[in-house]
PDB file of C-alpha atoms and ligand atoms in Angstrom:
ATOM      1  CA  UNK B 292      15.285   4.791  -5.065  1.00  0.00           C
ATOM      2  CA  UNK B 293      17.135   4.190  -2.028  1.00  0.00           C
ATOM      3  CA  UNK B 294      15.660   3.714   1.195  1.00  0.00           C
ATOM      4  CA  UNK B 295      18.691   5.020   3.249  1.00  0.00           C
ATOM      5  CA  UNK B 296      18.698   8.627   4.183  1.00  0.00           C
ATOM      6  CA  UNK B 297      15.133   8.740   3.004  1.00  0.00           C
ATOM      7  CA  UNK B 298      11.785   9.661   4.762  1.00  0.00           C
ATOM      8  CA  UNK B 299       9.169   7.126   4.230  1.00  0.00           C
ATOM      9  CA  UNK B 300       5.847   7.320   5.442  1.00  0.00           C
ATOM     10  CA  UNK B 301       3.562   3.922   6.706  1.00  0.00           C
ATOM     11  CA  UNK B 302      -0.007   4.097   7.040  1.00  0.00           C
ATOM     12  CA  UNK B 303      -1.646   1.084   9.413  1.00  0.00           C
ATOM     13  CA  UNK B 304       1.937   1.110  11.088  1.00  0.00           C
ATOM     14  CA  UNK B 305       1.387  -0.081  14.626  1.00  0.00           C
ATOM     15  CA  UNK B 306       0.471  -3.853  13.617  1.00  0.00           C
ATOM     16  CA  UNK B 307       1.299  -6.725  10.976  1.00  0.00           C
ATOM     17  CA  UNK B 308       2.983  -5.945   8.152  1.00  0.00           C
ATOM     18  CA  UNK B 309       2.716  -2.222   8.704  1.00  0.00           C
ATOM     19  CA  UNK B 310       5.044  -2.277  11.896  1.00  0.00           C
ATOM     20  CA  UNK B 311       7.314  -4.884  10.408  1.00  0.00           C
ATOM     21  CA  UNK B 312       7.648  -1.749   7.245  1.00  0.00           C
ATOM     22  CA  UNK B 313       8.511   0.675   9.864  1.00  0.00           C
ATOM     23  CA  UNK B 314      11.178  -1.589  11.404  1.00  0.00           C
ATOM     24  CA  UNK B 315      12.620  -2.855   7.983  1.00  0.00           C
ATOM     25  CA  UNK B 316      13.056   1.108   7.210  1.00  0.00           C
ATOM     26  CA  UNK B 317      15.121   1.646  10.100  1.00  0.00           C
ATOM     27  CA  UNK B 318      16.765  -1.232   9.555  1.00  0.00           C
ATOM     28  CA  UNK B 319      17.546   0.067   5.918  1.00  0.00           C
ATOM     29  CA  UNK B 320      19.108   3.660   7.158  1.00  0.00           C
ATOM     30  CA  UNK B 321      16.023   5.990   6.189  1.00  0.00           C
ATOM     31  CA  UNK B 322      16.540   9.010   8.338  1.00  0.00           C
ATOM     32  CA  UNK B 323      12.758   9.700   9.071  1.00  0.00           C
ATOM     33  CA  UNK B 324      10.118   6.942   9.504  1.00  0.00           C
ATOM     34  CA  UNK B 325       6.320   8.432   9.846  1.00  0.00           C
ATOM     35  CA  UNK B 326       4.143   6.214  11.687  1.00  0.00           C
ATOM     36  CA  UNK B 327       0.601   6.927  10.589  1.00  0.00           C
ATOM     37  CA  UNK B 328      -1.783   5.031  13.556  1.00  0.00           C
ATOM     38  CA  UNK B 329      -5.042   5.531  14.353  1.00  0.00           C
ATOM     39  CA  UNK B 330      -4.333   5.420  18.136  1.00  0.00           C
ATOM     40  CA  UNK B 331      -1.335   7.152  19.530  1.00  0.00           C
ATOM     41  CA  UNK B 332       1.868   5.176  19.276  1.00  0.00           C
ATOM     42  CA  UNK B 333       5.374   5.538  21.138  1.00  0.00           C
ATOM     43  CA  UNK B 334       8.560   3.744  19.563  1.00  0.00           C
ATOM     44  CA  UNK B 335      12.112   3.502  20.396  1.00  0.00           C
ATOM     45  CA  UNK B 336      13.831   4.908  18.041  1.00  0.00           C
ATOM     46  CA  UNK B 337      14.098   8.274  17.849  1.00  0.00           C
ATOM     47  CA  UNK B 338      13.847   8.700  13.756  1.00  0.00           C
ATOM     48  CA  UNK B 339      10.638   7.212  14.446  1.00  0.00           C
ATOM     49  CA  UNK B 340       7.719  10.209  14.513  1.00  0.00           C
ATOM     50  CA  UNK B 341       4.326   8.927  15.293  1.00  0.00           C
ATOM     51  CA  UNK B 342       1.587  10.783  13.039  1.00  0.00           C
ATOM     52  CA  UNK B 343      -2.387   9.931  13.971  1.00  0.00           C
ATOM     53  CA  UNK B 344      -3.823   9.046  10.731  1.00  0.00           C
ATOM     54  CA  UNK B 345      -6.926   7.332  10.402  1.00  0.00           C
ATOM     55  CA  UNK B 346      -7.002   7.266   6.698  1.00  0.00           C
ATOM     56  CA  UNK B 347     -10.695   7.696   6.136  1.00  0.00           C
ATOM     57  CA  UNK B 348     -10.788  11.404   8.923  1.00  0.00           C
ATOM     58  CA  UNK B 349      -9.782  14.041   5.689  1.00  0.00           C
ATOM     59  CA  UNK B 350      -9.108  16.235   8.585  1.00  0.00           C
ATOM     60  CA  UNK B 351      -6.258  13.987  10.369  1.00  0.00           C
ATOM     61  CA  UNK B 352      -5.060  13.144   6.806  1.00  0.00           C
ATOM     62  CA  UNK B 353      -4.642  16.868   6.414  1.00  0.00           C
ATOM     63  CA  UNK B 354      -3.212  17.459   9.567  1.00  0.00           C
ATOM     64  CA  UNK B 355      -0.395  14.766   8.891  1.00  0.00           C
ATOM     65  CA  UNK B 356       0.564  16.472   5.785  1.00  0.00           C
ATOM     66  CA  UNK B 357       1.001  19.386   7.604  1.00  0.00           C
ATOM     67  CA  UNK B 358       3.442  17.857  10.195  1.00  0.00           C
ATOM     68  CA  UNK B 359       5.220  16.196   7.196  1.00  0.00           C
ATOM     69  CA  UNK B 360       8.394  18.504   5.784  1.00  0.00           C
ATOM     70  CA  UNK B 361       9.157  16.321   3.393  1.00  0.00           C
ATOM     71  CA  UNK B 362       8.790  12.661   2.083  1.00  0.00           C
ATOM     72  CA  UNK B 363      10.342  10.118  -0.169  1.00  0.00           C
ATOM     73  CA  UNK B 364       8.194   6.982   0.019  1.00  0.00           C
ATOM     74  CA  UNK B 365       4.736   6.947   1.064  1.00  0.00           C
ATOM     75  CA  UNK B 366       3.270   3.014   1.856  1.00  0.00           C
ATOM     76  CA  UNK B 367      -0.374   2.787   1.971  1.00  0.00           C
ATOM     77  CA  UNK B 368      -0.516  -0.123   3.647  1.00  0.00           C
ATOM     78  CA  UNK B 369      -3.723   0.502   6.455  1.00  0.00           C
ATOM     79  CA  UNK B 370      -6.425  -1.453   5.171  1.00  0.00           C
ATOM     80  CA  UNK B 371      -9.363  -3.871   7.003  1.00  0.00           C
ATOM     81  CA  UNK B 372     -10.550  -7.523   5.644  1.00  0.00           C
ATOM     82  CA  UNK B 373     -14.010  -8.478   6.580  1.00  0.00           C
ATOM     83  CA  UNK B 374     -16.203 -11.412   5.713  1.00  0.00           C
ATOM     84  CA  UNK B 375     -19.066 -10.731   3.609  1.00  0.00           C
ATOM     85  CA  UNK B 376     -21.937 -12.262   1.423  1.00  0.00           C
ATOM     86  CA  UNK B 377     -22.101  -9.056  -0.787  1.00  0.00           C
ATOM     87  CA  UNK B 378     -25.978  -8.961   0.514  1.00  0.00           C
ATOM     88  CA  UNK B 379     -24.683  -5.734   2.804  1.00  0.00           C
ATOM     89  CA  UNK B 380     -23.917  -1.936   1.126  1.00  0.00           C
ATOM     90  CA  UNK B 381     -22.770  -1.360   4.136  1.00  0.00           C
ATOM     91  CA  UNK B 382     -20.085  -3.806   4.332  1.00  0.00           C
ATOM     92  CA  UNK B 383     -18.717  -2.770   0.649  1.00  0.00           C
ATOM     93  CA  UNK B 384     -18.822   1.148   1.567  1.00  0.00           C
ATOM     94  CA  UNK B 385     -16.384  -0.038   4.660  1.00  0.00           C
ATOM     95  CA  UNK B 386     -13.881  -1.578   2.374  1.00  0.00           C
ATOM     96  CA  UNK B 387     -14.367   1.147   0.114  1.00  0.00           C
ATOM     97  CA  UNK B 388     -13.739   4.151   2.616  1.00  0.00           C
ATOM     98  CA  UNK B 389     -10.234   2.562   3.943  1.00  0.00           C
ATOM     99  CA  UNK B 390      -8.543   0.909   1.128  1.00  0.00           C
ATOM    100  CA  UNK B 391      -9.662   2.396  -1.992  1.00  0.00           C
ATOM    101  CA  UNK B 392     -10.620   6.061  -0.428  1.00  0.00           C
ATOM    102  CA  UNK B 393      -8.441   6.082   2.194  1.00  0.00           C
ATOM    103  CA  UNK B 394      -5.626   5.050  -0.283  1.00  0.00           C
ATOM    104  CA  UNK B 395      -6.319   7.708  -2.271  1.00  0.00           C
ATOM    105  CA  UNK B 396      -7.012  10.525   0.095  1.00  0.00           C
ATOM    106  CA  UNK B 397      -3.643  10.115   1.755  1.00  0.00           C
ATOM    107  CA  UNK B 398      -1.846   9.994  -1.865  1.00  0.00           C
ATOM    108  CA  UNK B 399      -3.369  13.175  -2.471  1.00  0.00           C
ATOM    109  CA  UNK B 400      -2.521  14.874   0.504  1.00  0.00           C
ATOM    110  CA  UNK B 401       1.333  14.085   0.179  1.00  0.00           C
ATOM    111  CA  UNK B 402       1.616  14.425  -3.913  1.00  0.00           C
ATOM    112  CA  UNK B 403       2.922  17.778  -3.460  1.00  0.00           C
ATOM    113  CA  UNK B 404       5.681  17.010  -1.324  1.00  0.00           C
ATOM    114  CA  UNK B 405       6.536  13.059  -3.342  1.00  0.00           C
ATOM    115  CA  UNK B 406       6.772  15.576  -6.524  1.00  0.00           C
ATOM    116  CA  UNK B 407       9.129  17.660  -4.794  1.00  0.00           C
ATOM    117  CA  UNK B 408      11.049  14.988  -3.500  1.00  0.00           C
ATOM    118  CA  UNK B 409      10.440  12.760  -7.078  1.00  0.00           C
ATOM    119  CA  UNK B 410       9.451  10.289  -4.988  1.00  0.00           C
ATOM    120  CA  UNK B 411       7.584   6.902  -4.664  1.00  0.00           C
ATOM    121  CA  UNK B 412       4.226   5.378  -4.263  1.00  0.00           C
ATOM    122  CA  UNK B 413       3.556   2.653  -2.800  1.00  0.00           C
ATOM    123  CA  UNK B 414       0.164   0.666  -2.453  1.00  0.00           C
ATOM    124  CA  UNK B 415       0.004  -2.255  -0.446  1.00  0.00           C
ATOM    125  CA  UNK B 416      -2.899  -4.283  -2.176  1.00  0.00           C
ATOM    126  CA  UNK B 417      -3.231  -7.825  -2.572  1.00  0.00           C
ATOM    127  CA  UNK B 418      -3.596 -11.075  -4.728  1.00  0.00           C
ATOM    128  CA  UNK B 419      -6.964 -10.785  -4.566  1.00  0.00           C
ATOM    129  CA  UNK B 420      -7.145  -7.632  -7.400  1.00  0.00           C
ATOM    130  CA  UNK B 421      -6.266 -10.162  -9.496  1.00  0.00           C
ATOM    131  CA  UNK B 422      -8.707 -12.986  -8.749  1.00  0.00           C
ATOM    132  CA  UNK B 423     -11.711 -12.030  -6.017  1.00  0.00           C
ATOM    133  CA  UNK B 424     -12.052 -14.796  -3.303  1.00  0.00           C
ATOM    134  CA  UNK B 425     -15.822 -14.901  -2.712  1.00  0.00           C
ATOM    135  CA  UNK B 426     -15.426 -15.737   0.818  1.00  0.00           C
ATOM    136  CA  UNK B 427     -14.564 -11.307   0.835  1.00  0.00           C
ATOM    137  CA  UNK B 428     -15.924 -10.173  -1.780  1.00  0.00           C
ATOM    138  CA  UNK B 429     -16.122  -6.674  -0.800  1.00  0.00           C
ATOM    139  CA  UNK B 430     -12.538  -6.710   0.439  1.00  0.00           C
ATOM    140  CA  UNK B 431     -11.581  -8.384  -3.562  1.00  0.00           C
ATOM    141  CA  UNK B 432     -13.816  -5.326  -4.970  1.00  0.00           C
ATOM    142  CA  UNK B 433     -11.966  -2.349  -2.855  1.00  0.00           C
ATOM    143  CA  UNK B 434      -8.566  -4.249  -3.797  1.00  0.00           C
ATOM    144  CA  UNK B 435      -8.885  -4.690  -7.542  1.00  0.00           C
ATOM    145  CA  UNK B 436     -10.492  -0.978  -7.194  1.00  0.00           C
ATOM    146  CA  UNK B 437      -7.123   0.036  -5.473  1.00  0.00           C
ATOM    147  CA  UNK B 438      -4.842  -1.671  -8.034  1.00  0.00           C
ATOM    148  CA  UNK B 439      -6.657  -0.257 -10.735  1.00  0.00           C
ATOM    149  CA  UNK B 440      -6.186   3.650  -8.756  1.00  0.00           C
ATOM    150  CA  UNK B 441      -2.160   2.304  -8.570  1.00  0.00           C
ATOM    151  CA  UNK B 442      -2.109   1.587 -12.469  1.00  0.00           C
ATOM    152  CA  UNK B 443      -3.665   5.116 -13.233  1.00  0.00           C
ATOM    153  CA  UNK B 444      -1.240   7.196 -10.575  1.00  0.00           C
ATOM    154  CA  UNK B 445       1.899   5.237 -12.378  1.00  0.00           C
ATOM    155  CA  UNK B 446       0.814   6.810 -15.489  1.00  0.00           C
ATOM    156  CA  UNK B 447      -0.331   9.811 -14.601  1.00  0.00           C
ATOM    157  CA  UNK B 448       2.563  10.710 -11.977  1.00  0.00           C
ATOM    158  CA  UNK B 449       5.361   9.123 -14.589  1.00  0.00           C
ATOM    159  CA  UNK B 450       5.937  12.723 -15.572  1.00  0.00           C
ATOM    160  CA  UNK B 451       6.752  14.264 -12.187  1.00  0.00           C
ATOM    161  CA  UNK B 452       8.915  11.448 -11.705  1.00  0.00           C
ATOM    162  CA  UNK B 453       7.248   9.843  -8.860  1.00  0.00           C
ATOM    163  CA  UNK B 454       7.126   5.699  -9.391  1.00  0.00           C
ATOM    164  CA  UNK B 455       3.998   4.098  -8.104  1.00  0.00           C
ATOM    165  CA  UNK B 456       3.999   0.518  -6.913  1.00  0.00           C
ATOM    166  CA  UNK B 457       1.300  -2.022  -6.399  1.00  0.00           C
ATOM    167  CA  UNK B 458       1.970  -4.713  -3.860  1.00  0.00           C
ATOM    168  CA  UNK B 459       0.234  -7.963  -4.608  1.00  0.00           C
ATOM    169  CA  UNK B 460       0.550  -9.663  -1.428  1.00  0.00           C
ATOM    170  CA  UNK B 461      -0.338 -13.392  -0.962  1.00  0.00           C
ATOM    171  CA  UNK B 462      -0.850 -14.570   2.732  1.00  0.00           C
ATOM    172  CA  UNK B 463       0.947 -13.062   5.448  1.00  0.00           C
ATOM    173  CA  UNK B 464       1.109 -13.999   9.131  1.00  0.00           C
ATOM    174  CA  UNK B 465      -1.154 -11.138  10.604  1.00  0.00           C
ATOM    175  CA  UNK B 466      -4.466 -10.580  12.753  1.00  0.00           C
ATOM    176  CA  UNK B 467      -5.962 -10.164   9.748  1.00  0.00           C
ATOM    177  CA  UNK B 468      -5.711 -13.740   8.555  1.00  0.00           C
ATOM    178  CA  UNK B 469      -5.926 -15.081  11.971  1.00  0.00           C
ATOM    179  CA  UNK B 470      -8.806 -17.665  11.620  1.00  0.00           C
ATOM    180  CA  UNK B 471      -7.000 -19.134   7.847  1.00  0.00           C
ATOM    181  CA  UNK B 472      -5.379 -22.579   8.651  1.00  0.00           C
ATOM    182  CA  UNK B 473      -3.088 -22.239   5.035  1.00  0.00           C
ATOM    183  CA  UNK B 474       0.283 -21.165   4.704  1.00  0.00           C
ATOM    184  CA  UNK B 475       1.595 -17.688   5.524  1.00  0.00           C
ATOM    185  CA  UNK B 476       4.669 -15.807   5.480  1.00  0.00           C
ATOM    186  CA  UNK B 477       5.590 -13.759   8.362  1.00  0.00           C
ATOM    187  CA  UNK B 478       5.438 -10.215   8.205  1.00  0.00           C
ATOM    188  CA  UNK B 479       9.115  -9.110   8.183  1.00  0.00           C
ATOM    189  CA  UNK B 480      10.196 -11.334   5.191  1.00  0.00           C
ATOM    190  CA  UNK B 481       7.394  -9.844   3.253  1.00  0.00           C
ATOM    191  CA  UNK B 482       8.598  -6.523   4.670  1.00  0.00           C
ATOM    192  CA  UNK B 483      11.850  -6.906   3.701  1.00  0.00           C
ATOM    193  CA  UNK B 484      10.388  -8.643  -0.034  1.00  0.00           C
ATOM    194  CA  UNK B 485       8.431  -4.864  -0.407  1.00  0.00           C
ATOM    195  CA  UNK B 486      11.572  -2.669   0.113  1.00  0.00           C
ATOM    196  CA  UNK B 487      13.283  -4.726  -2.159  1.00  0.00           C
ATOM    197  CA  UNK B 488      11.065  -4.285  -4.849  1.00  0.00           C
ATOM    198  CA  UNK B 489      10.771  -0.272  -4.282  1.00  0.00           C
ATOM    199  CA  UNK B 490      14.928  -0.244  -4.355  1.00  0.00           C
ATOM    200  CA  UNK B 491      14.774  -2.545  -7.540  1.00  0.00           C
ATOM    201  CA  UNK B 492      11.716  -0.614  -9.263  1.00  0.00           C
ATOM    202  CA  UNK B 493       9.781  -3.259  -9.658  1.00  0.00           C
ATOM    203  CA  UNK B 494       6.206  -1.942 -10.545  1.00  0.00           C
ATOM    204  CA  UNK B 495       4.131  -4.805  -9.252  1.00  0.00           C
ATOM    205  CA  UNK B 496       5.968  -6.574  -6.030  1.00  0.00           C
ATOM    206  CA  UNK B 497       5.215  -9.993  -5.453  1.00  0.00           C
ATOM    207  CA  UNK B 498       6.397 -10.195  -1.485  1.00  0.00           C
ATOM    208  CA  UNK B 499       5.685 -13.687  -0.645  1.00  0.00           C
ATOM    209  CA  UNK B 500       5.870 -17.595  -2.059  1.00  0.00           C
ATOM    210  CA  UNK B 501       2.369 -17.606  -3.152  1.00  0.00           C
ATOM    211  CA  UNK B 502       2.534 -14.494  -5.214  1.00  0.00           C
ATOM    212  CA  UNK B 503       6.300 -14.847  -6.028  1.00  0.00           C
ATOM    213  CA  UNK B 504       4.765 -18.176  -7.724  1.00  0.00           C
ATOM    214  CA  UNK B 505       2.573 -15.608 -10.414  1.00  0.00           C
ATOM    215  CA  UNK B 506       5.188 -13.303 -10.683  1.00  0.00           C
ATOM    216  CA  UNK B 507       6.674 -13.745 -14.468  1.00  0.00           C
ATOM    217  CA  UNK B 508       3.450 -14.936 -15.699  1.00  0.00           C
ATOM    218  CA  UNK B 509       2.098 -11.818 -14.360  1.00  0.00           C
ATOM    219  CA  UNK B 510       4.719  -9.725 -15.957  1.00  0.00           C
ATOM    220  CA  UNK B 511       4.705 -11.509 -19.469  1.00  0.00           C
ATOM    221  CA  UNK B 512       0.628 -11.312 -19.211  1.00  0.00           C
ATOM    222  CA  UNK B 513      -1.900  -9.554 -21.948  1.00  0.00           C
ATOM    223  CA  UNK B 514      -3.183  -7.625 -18.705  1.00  0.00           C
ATOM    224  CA  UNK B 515       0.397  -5.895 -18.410  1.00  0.00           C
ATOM    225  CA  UNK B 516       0.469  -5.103 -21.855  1.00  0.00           C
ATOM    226  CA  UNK B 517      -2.578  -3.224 -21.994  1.00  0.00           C
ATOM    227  CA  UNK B 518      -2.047  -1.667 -19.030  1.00  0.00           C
ATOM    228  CA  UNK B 519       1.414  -0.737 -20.569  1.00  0.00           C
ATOM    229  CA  UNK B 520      -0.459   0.025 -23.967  1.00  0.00           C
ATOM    230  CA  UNK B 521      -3.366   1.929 -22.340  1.00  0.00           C
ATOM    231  CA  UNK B 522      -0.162   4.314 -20.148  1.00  0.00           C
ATOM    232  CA  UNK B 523       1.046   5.271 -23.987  1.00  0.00           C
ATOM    233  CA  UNK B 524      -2.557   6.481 -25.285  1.00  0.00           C
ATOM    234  CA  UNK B 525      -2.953   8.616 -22.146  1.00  0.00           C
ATOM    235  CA  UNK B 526       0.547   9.918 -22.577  1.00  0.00           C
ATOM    236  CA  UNK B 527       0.286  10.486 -26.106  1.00  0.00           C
ATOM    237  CA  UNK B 528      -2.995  12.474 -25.379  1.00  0.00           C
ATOM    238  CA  UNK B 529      -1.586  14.589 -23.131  1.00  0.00           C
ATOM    239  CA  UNK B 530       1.344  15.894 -25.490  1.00  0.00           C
ATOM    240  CA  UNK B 531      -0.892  15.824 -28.271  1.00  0.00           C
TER     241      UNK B 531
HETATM  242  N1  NAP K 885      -2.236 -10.288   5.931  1.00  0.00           N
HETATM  243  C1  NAP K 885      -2.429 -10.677   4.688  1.00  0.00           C
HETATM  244  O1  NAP K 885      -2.481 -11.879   4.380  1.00  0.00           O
HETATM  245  C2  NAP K 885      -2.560  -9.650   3.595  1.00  0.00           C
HETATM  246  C3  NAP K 885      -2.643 -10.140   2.280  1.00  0.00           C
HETATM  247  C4  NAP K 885      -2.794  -9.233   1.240  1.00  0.00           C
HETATM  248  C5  NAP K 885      -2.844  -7.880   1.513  1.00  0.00           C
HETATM  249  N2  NAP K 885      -2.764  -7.448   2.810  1.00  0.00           N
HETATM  250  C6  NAP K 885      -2.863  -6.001   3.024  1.00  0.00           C
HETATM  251  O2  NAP K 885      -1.778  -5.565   3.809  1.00  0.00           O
HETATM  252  C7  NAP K 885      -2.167  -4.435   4.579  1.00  0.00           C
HETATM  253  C8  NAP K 885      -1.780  -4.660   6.036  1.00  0.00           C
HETATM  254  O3  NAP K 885      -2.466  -5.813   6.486  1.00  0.00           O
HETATM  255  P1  NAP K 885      -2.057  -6.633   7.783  1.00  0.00           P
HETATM  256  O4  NAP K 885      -2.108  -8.056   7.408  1.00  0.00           O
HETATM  257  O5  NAP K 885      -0.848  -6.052   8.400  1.00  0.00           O
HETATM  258  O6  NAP K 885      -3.357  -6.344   8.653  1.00  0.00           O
HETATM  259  P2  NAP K 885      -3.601  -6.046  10.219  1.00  0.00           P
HETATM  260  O7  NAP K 885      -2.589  -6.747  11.026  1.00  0.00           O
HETATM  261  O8  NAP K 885      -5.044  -6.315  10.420  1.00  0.00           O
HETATM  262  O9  NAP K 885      -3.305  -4.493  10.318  1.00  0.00           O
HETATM  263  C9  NAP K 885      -4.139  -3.583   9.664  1.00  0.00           C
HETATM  264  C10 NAP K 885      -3.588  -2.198   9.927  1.00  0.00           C
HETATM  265  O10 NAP K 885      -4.416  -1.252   9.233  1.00  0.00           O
HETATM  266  C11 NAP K 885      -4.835  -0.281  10.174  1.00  0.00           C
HETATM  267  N3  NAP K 885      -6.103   0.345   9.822  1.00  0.00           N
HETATM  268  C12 NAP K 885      -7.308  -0.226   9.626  1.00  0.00           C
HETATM  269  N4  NAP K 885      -8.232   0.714   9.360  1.00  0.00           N
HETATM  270  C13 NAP K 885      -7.570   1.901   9.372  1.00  0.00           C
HETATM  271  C14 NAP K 885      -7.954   3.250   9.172  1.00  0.00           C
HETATM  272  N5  NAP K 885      -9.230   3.596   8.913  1.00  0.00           N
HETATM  273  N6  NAP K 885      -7.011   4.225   9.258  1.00  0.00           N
HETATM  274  C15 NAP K 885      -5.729   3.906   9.528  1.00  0.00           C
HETATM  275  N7  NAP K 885      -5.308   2.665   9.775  1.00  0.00           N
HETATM  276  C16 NAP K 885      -6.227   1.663   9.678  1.00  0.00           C
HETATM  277  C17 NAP K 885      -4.916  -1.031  11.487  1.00  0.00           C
HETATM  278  O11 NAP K 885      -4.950  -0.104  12.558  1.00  0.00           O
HETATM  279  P3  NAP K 885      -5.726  -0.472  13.969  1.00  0.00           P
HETATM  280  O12 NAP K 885      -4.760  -1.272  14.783  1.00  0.00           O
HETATM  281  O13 NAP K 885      -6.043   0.874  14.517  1.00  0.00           O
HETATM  282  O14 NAP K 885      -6.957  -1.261  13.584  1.00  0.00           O
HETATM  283  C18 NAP K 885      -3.642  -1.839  11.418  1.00  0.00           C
HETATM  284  O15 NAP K 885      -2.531  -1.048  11.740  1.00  0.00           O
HETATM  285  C19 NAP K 885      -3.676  -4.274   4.359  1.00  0.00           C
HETATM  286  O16 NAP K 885      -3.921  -3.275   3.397  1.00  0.00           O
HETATM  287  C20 NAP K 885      -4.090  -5.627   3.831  1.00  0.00           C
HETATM  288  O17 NAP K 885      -5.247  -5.562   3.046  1.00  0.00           O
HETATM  289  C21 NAP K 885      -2.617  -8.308   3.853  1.00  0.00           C
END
């Protein structure tokens, strides 16, 4: 997967590490770069076509598809943090509806045309699948929720040819992390670190120094052998 001469589609693109995706496309070559924003967006460069797409509206989701003609790479990368105490539904169902649901919805809507195009996946999720930090839980919950959604499309889409990637970012240098004091990179290095890992094929992209750190262990770990082993018994039960 190259990203030159391809159409890639961002989700959450007019801020943070979404905008920085857009740009590192263009930077790469791809011919078409969808901007998927919830408010309307205007950008230089002309291969850029803004799309609204507020990834929990099924009708502006639909919409998008519609405007789409056809798509390489799809980046679900919208996706809000918010502090909770888990005392609060409400504040799980939030998480829920943009970066588990919305994740999904939007991978639905463009499967057809990734299929077509044997195309790629990929899910902009976090460290925190891995290991909830109880400061959000209900942000930890909707991210290990959307890893686990990435693990099942890789082995379910495998035979269409469409790769899925999970993106386990560390901290990045966004609103979103705003009021942390810790280290964080900056946006376009983990840009560039994500479009890297789609070229390579890497299934799970570590895009900063905090994940990079977890990166072989992760890859050498019991949990990537059973997801590996648990991929085999679907497969083998669908031929079967
Ligand atoms: N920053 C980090 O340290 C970090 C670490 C791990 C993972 N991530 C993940 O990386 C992704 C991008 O985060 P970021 O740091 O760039 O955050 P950000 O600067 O807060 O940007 C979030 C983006 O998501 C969009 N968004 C929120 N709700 C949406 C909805 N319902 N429909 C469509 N777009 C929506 C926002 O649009 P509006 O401008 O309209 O609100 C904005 O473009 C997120 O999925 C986040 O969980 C970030």
């Amino acid at each position: 997967m190259t990203i030159a001469d391809s159409a890639v589609l961002v989700t959450g693109a007019n801020r943070g590490i979404g905008q920085a995706l857009v740009q590192e496309a263009l930077n790469r070559g791809a011919k078409r770069v969808y901007a998927g924003t919830r408010q309307p967006l205007a950008h230089p460069d002309g291969r850029v076509t803004p799309l609204r797409l507020d990834v929990t509206n099924q009708a502006q989701i639909q919409a998008a598809a519609g405007q789409v003609e056809a798509l390489d790479v799809l980046i679900n990368n919208a996706g809000i943090w918010l502090y909770d105490d888990l005392s609060d539904r409400a504040a799980l169902e939030r998480h829920l509806a943009v970066n588990l649901f919305g994740t999904w919805g939007v991978t639905q809507a463009f499967l057809p045309s990734l299929t077509r195009s044997r195309g790629a996946i990929v899910n902009n999720v976090s460290l925190m699948a891995l290991a909830a930090l109880p400061l959000t839980p209900a942000y930890s919950i909707s991210k290990a929720a959307a890893f686990s959604l990435t693990q099942s499309l890789r082995a379910l889409l495998a035979g269409r040819g469409v790769r899925v990637h999970a993106v386990l970012t560390g901290p990045v240098d966004t609103d979103m992390t705003r009021g942390f004091d810790i280290p964080k990179a900056s946006p376009e290095s983990v840009a560039r670190a994500i479009l890297d890992g789609v070229e390579n094929g890497e299934e799970e992209i570590f895009p900063d120094p905090m994940s990079a750190a977890m990166a072989e262990d992760w890859r050498s770990s019991a949990a990537k052998a059973f997801e590996r082993q648990n991929a085999a018994l679907a497969a083998a039960s669908v031929t079967a």
